[in-house]
Amino acid sequence: FVGDVKMGLSKGHQALTDDRWGVTVWDEKRGEVVVKDVVVFPPECVNPPEGVGSIEWLEGGMKGAKC
């Protein structure tokens, strides 16, 4: 359930991936749980910019997020 992985932060030492959210439901026909209504957020939308800590970034209103 992951797309491409980019080694985009910390001089190529920190991986960035898309963040995917969806709804799990039981599929009677398949007899298993499936994921539907998946929304994909690019890594630049859900990760703080280089040099900014996660908590600081969230408390600051996610400045620099590219959604």
PDB file of C-alpha atoms in Angstrom:
ATOM      1  CA  PHE A   1       0.000   0.000   0.000  1.00  0.00           C
ATOM      2  CA  VAL A   2       3.006   2.257  -0.585  1.00  0.00           C
ATOM      3  CA  GLY A   3       4.037   4.175  -3.676  1.00  0.00           C
ATOM      4  CA  ASP A   4       7.497   5.390  -4.569  1.00  0.00           C
ATOM      5  CA  VAL A   5      10.072   5.970  -1.844  1.00  0.00           C
ATOM      6  CA  LYS A   6      12.279   9.054  -2.168  1.00  0.00           C
ATOM      7  CA  MET A   7      15.392   9.540  -0.075  1.00  0.00           C
ATOM      8  CA  GLY A   8      14.637  13.240   0.109  1.00  0.00           C
ATOM      9  CA  LEU A   9      15.683  14.643   3.495  1.00  0.00           C
ATOM     10  CA  SER A  10      18.827  14.693   5.613  1.00  0.00           C
ATOM     11  CA  LYS A  11      21.107  14.521   2.577  1.00  0.00           C
ATOM     12  CA  GLY A  12      19.400  11.386   1.304  1.00  0.00           C
ATOM     13  CA  HIS A  13      19.275   9.543   4.635  1.00  0.00           C
ATOM     14  CA  GLN A  14      15.550   9.975   5.357  1.00  0.00           C
ATOM     15  CA  ALA A  15      12.886   8.309   3.240  1.00  0.00           C
ATOM     16  CA  LEU A  16       9.730  10.079   2.097  1.00  0.00           C
ATOM     17  CA  THR A  17       6.594   8.280   0.911  1.00  0.00           C
ATOM     18  CA  ASP A  18       3.034   9.206   0.064  1.00  0.00           C
ATOM     19  CA  ASP A  19       0.560   8.960   2.930  1.00  0.00           C
ATOM     20  CA  ARG A  20      -2.564   7.001   2.028  1.00  0.00           C
ATOM     21  CA  TRP A  21      -5.835   6.939   3.915  1.00  0.00           C
ATOM     22  CA  GLY A  22      -8.823   4.772   3.140  1.00  0.00           C
ATOM     23  CA  VAL A  23     -11.832   2.996   4.566  1.00  0.00           C
ATOM     24  CA  THR A  24     -11.726  -0.744   5.236  1.00  0.00           C
ATOM     25  CA  VAL A  25     -14.867  -2.721   4.488  1.00  0.00           C
ATOM     26  CA  TRP A  26     -15.773  -6.384   4.321  1.00  0.00           C
ATOM     27  CA  ASP A  27     -16.242  -7.611   0.745  1.00  0.00           C
ATOM     28  CA  GLU A  28     -18.765 -10.488   0.861  1.00  0.00           C
ATOM     29  CA  LYS A  29     -17.975 -11.597  -2.684  1.00  0.00           C
ATOM     30  CA  ARG A  30     -14.218 -11.850  -2.017  1.00  0.00           C
ATOM     31  CA  GLY A  31     -14.572 -12.988   1.588  1.00  0.00           C
ATOM     32  CA  GLU A  32     -12.006 -10.501   2.824  1.00  0.00           C
ATOM     33  CA  VAL A  33     -11.431  -6.948   3.952  1.00  0.00           C
ATOM     34  CA  VAL A  34     -10.721  -4.434   1.176  1.00  0.00           C
ATOM     35  CA  VAL A  35      -9.782  -0.767   1.205  1.00  0.00           C
ATOM     36  CA  LYS A  36     -11.962   1.758  -0.614  1.00  0.00           C
ATOM     37  CA  ASP A  37     -12.120   5.535  -1.002  1.00  0.00           C
ATOM     38  CA  VAL A  38      -8.327   5.853  -0.798  1.00  0.00           C
ATOM     39  CA  VAL A  39      -6.925   9.391  -0.647  1.00  0.00           C
ATOM     40  CA  VAL A  40      -3.228   9.955  -1.416  1.00  0.00           C
ATOM     41  CA  PHE A  41      -1.227  12.805   0.102  1.00  0.00           C
ATOM     42  CA  PRO A  42       2.221  13.563  -1.366  1.00  0.00           C
ATOM     43  CA  PRO A  43       5.168  13.478   1.065  1.00  0.00           C
ATOM     44  CA  GLU A  44       5.644  17.244   0.736  1.00  0.00           C
ATOM     45  CA  CYS A  45       2.143  17.653   2.196  1.00  0.00           C
ATOM     46  CA  VAL A  46       2.550  15.437   5.261  1.00  0.00           C
ATOM     47  CA  ASN A  47       6.212  15.890   6.245  1.00  0.00           C
ATOM     48  CA  PRO A  48       7.899  18.998   7.645  1.00  0.00           C
ATOM     49  CA  PRO A  49      10.489  20.748   5.488  1.00  0.00           C
ATOM     50  CA  GLU A  50      14.198  20.074   5.968  1.00  0.00           C
ATOM     51  CA  GLY A  51      15.428  21.359   9.329  1.00  0.00           C
ATOM     52  CA  VAL A  52      11.983  21.734  10.942  1.00  0.00           C
ATOM     53  CA  GLY A  53      10.814  19.358  13.704  1.00  0.00           C
ATOM     54  CA  SER A  54       7.418  17.655  13.408  1.00  0.00           C
ATOM     55  CA  ILE A  55       5.864  19.172  16.532  1.00  0.00           C
ATOM     56  CA  GLU A  56       7.143  22.651  15.673  1.00  0.00           C
ATOM     57  CA  TRP A  57       5.792  22.254  12.135  1.00  0.00           C
ATOM     58  CA  LEU A  58       2.335  21.138  13.300  1.00  0.00           C
ATOM     59  CA  GLU A  59       2.078  23.836  15.981  1.00  0.00           C
ATOM     60  CA  GLY A  60       3.143  26.432  13.392  1.00  0.00           C
ATOM     61  CA  GLY A  61       0.284  25.535  11.063  1.00  0.00           C
ATOM     62  CA  MET A  62       2.263  23.252   8.710  1.00  0.00           C
ATOM     63  CA  LYS A  63       4.015  26.141   6.945  1.00  0.00           C
ATOM     64  CA  GLY A  64       5.645  25.013   3.726  1.00  0.00           C
ATOM     65  CA  ALA A  65       3.257  22.091   3.171  1.00  0.00           C
ATOM     66  CA  LYS A  66       2.714  21.502  -0.533  1.00  0.00           C
ATOM     67  CA  CYS A  67      -0.684  19.861  -0.796  1.00  0.00           C
TER      68      CYS A  67
END
